[in-house]
Tab-separated table of C-alpha atoms in Angstrom:
chain	number	residue	atom	x	y	z
A	7	MET	CA	23.813	-11.998	13.291
A	8	HIS	CA	27.211	-11.580	15.699
A	9	GLN	CA	25.983	-8.114	17.827
A	10	ASP	CA	28.894	-6.726	16.991
A	11	MET	CA	28.318	-7.391	13.654
A	12	LYS	CA	25.179	-5.698	14.552
A	13	HIS	CA	26.115	-2.684	16.474
A	14	GLU	CA	28.577	-2.128	13.744
A	15	LEU	CA	26.063	-1.988	10.566
A	16	GLU	CA	23.665	-0.174	13.628
A	17	ARG	CA	26.865	2.081	14.316
A	18	LEU	CA	26.560	2.522	9.611
A	19	THR	CA	22.860	3.033	9.053
A	20	ASP	CA	22.700	5.474	11.641
A	21	GLU	CA	25.634	7.459	10.405
A	22	VAL	CA	24.290	6.959	6.185
A	23	LEU	CA	21.090	8.684	7.975
A	24	GLY	CA	22.620	11.894	9.946
A	25	ARG	CA	20.522	10.733	12.412
A	26	SER	CA	21.398	10.049	16.558
A	27	LYS	CA	20.486	7.684	18.180
A	28	ASN	CA	16.996	8.686	20.536
A	29	ASN	CA	16.245	10.802	17.188
A	30	GLN	CA	15.785	7.263	15.158
A	31	ALA	CA	13.975	5.662	18.616
A	32	ARG	CA	11.520	8.962	17.800
A	33	LEU	CA	11.287	8.048	14.453
A	34	VAL	CA	9.899	4.827	15.404
A	35	GLU	CA	7.895	5.096	17.859
A	36	HIS	CA	5.815	7.334	15.742
A	37	MET	CA	5.464	4.903	12.811
A	38	ASP	CA	4.297	2.921	14.711
A	39	THR	CA	0.645	5.234	16.718
A	40	GLU	CA	-2.798	3.284	16.496
A	41	ASN	CA	-3.457	4.755	12.735
A	42	ALA	CA	-0.694	3.043	11.534
A	43	ARG	CA	-1.271	0.049	13.160
A	44	ARG	CA	-5.547	0.387	12.126
A	45	PHE	CA	-4.546	0.346	8.447
A	46	LYS	CA	-2.234	-2.680	8.599
A	47	SER	CA	-5.153	-4.334	9.432
A	48	ILE	CA	-7.662	-2.564	7.480
A	49	ILE	CA	-5.333	-3.748	4.301
A	50	THR	CA	-4.444	-7.466	6.695
A	51	ASN	CA	-8.307	-7.972	7.770
A	52	HIS	CA	-10.090	-6.913	5.099
A	53	ILE	CA	-8.252	-5.555	1.831
A	54	ILE	CA	-6.775	-8.988	1.650
A	55	PRO	CA	-9.187	-11.558	1.910
A	56	LEU	CA	-12.012	-8.893	-0.201
A	57	ILE	CA	-9.523	-8.993	-3.338
A	58	LYS	CA	-8.873	-12.809	-2.711
A	59	GLU	CA	-13.435	-12.899	-2.782
A	60	ILE	CA	-14.075	-10.309	-5.045
A	61	SER	CA	-10.889	-11.923	-7.863
A	62	MET	CA	-12.660	-15.589	-7.750
A	63	VAL	CA	-16.768	-13.349	-8.034
A	64	ILE	CA	-14.575	-11.931	-11.785
A	65	GLY	CA	-12.774	-14.156	-12.810
A	66	ARG	CA	-16.018	-16.213	-14.361
A	67	SER	CA	-15.194	-13.566	-16.896
A	68	GLY	CA	-11.030	-14.226	-17.575
A	69	CYS	CA	-10.155	-11.622	-15.171
A	70	SER	CA	-8.556	-11.573	-11.904
A	71	LEU	CA	-6.329	-9.199	-9.373
A	72	ASN	CA	-3.711	-9.752	-7.426
A	73	TYR	CA	-1.907	-7.567	-4.648
A	74	TYR	CA	1.372	-6.708	-3.375
A	75	SER	CA	1.848	-4.756	0.054
A	76	ASN	CA	4.317	-4.472	2.461
A	77	GLU	CA	1.760	-4.881	5.609
A	78	LEU	CA	3.930	-6.626	7.693
A	79	ALA	CA	6.336	-4.813	7.281
A	80	VAL	CA	8.325	-2.834	9.971
A	81	ILE	CA	8.449	1.138	8.567
A	82	ARG	CA	11.255	3.118	10.787
A	83	ASP	CA	11.661	5.792	8.163
A	84	PRO	CA	8.773	8.433	7.891
A	85	ASN	CA	9.157	8.660	4.725
A	86	LYS	CA	7.506	4.896	3.617
A	87	ARG	CA	4.731	4.752	3.781
A	88	ILE	CA	2.810	0.744	3.977
A	89	PHE	CA	0.968	0.319	1.614
A	90	ILE	CA	-1.818	-2.211	-0.677
A	91	GLN	CA	-1.622	-1.949	-4.876
A	92	ILE	CA	-3.843	-4.005	-6.050
A	93	LEU	CA	-3.155	-5.060	-9.626
A	94	PHE	CA	-6.096	-5.864	-12.668
A	95	TYR	CA	-5.919	-7.933	-15.262
A	96	PRO	CA	-8.052	-7.932	-18.004
A	97	GLN	CA	-9.703	-10.902	-20.075
A	98	GLY	CA	-6.235	-12.226	-22.724
A	99	HIS	CA	-3.740	-10.221	-19.647
A	100	SER	CA	-1.525	-12.589	-17.279
A	101	LYS	CA	0.910	-11.188	-15.126
A	102	VAL	CA	3.431	-12.883	-17.058
A	103	THR	CA	2.412	-10.772	-20.361
A	104	LEU	CA	0.554	-7.145	-19.212
A	105	GLY	CA	3.874	-6.656	-15.987
A	106	VAL	CA	4.430	-3.461	-14.806
A	107	ASN	CA	2.177	-1.556	-16.636
A	108	ALA	CA	-1.452	-3.744	-14.804
A	109	PRO	CA	-3.948	-1.648	-13.241
A	110	PHE	CA	-4.181	-0.651	-10.232
A	111	LEU	CA	-5.327	0.944	-7.571
A	112	GLN	CA	-2.681	1.727	-4.399
A	113	PHE	CA	-3.980	3.164	-1.036
A	114	ALA	CA	-0.873	4.380	0.773
A	115	TYR	CA	-0.750	5.417	5.075
A	116	SER	CA	1.582	8.477	5.270
A	117	PRO	CA	3.000	7.430	8.611
A	118	LEU	CA	3.968	11.621	8.443
A	119	LYS	CA	0.917	13.935	7.049
A	120	ASP	CA	-1.086	10.457	8.479
A	121	ASN	CA	-3.730	10.058	6.174
A	122	ILE	CA	-4.136	7.752	2.987
A	123	LYS	CA	-3.037	8.425	0.250
A	124	ILE	CA	-4.877	6.793	-3.476
A	125	THR	CA	-4.417	6.368	-6.309
A	126	ALA	CA	-4.620	4.185	-9.608
A	127	LYS	CA	-3.657	3.720	-12.425
A	128	VAL	CA	-7.030	2.409	-15.008
A	129	SER	CA	-5.447	1.969	-18.615
A	130	VAL	CA	-3.153	-0.726	-19.841
A	131	LYS	CA	-1.046	1.333	-21.553
A	132	SER	CA	2.339	2.001	-20.378
A	133	ASP	CA	3.142	5.516	-21.087
A	134	GLU	CA	-0.393	6.478	-18.950
A	135	PRO	CA	0.976	7.547	-15.387
A	136	ARG	CA	-1.265	6.951	-11.714
A	137	ASN	CA	-3.320	9.968	-10.369
A	138	LYS	CA	-4.381	10.734	-7.566
A	139	ILE	CA	-7.819	9.844	-6.934
A	140	ASP	CA	-8.267	11.365	-2.922
A	141	GLU	CA	-6.513	11.557	0.374
A	142	ILE	CA	-8.704	10.100	3.626
A	143	GLU	CA	-8.530	9.752	7.331
A	144	VAL	CA	-7.689	6.531	8.695
A	145	ASP	CA	-11.119	7.157	10.606
A	146	GLU	CA	-14.107	5.044	11.386
A	147	PHE	CA	-15.404	5.286	7.601
A	148	ALA	CA	-11.912	4.075	6.192
A	149	GLN	CA	-12.947	1.559	5.486
A	150	GLU	CA	-16.467	1.688	3.687
A	151	ARG	CA	-15.029	5.025	1.422
A	152	ILE	CA	-11.737	2.075	1.147
A	153	ASP	CA	-14.597	-0.579	-1.043
A	154	LYS	CA	-16.413	2.684	-2.829
A	155	TYR	CA	-12.857	3.100	-4.356
A	156	ILE	CA	-12.490	-0.764	-5.144
A	157	MET	CA	-16.025	-1.094	-6.346
A	158	SER	CA	-15.251	2.247	-8.323
A	159	PHE	CA	-11.718	1.103	-9.493
A	160	LEU	CA	-13.152	-2.106	-10.758
A	161	ASN	CA	-15.753	-0.519	-12.750
A	162	ASP	CA	-13.191	1.861	-14.578
A	163	VAL	CA	-11.076	-1.067	-15.529
A	164	MET	CA	-13.517	-3.842	-16.821
A	165	THR	CA	-15.248	-1.797	-18.306
A	166	LYS	CA	-12.530	-0.063	-19.868
A	167	GLU	CA	-11.525	-1.925	-23.420
A	168	THR	CA	-8.439	-3.196	-23.589
């Protein structure tokens, strides 16, 4: 991209957001906190490998897991979250047949609140809303708590009749 085009796009973005360059710089610094980096590391180094291992084990029953995450994104808007959504596909369902109605467990880090919000949907019914389960801090025990929520979610979805 040409520098002139990049500068014009930045100016337009600043105008749309109604923020000055100084304010925008402060927002970027605010987003790249130690806790944000720690949560991204938990996603990359712990949750994703764990999901892959779990999916191999539960695959024997015809069930599977998938995930969607933005942990590699650079978050510049304080209202955006860093998240990972774990999707569960029960026996007899695939990504194609279940689509957006798949049960899921989501961990989302909010830069403004500086915590992880945990939500889930445990039914394949399309009209069931997601439920807020908890909000936890990004601390030394976060990984252990995340593991417990994953096991609780799997227990709920795998014992539920589809």
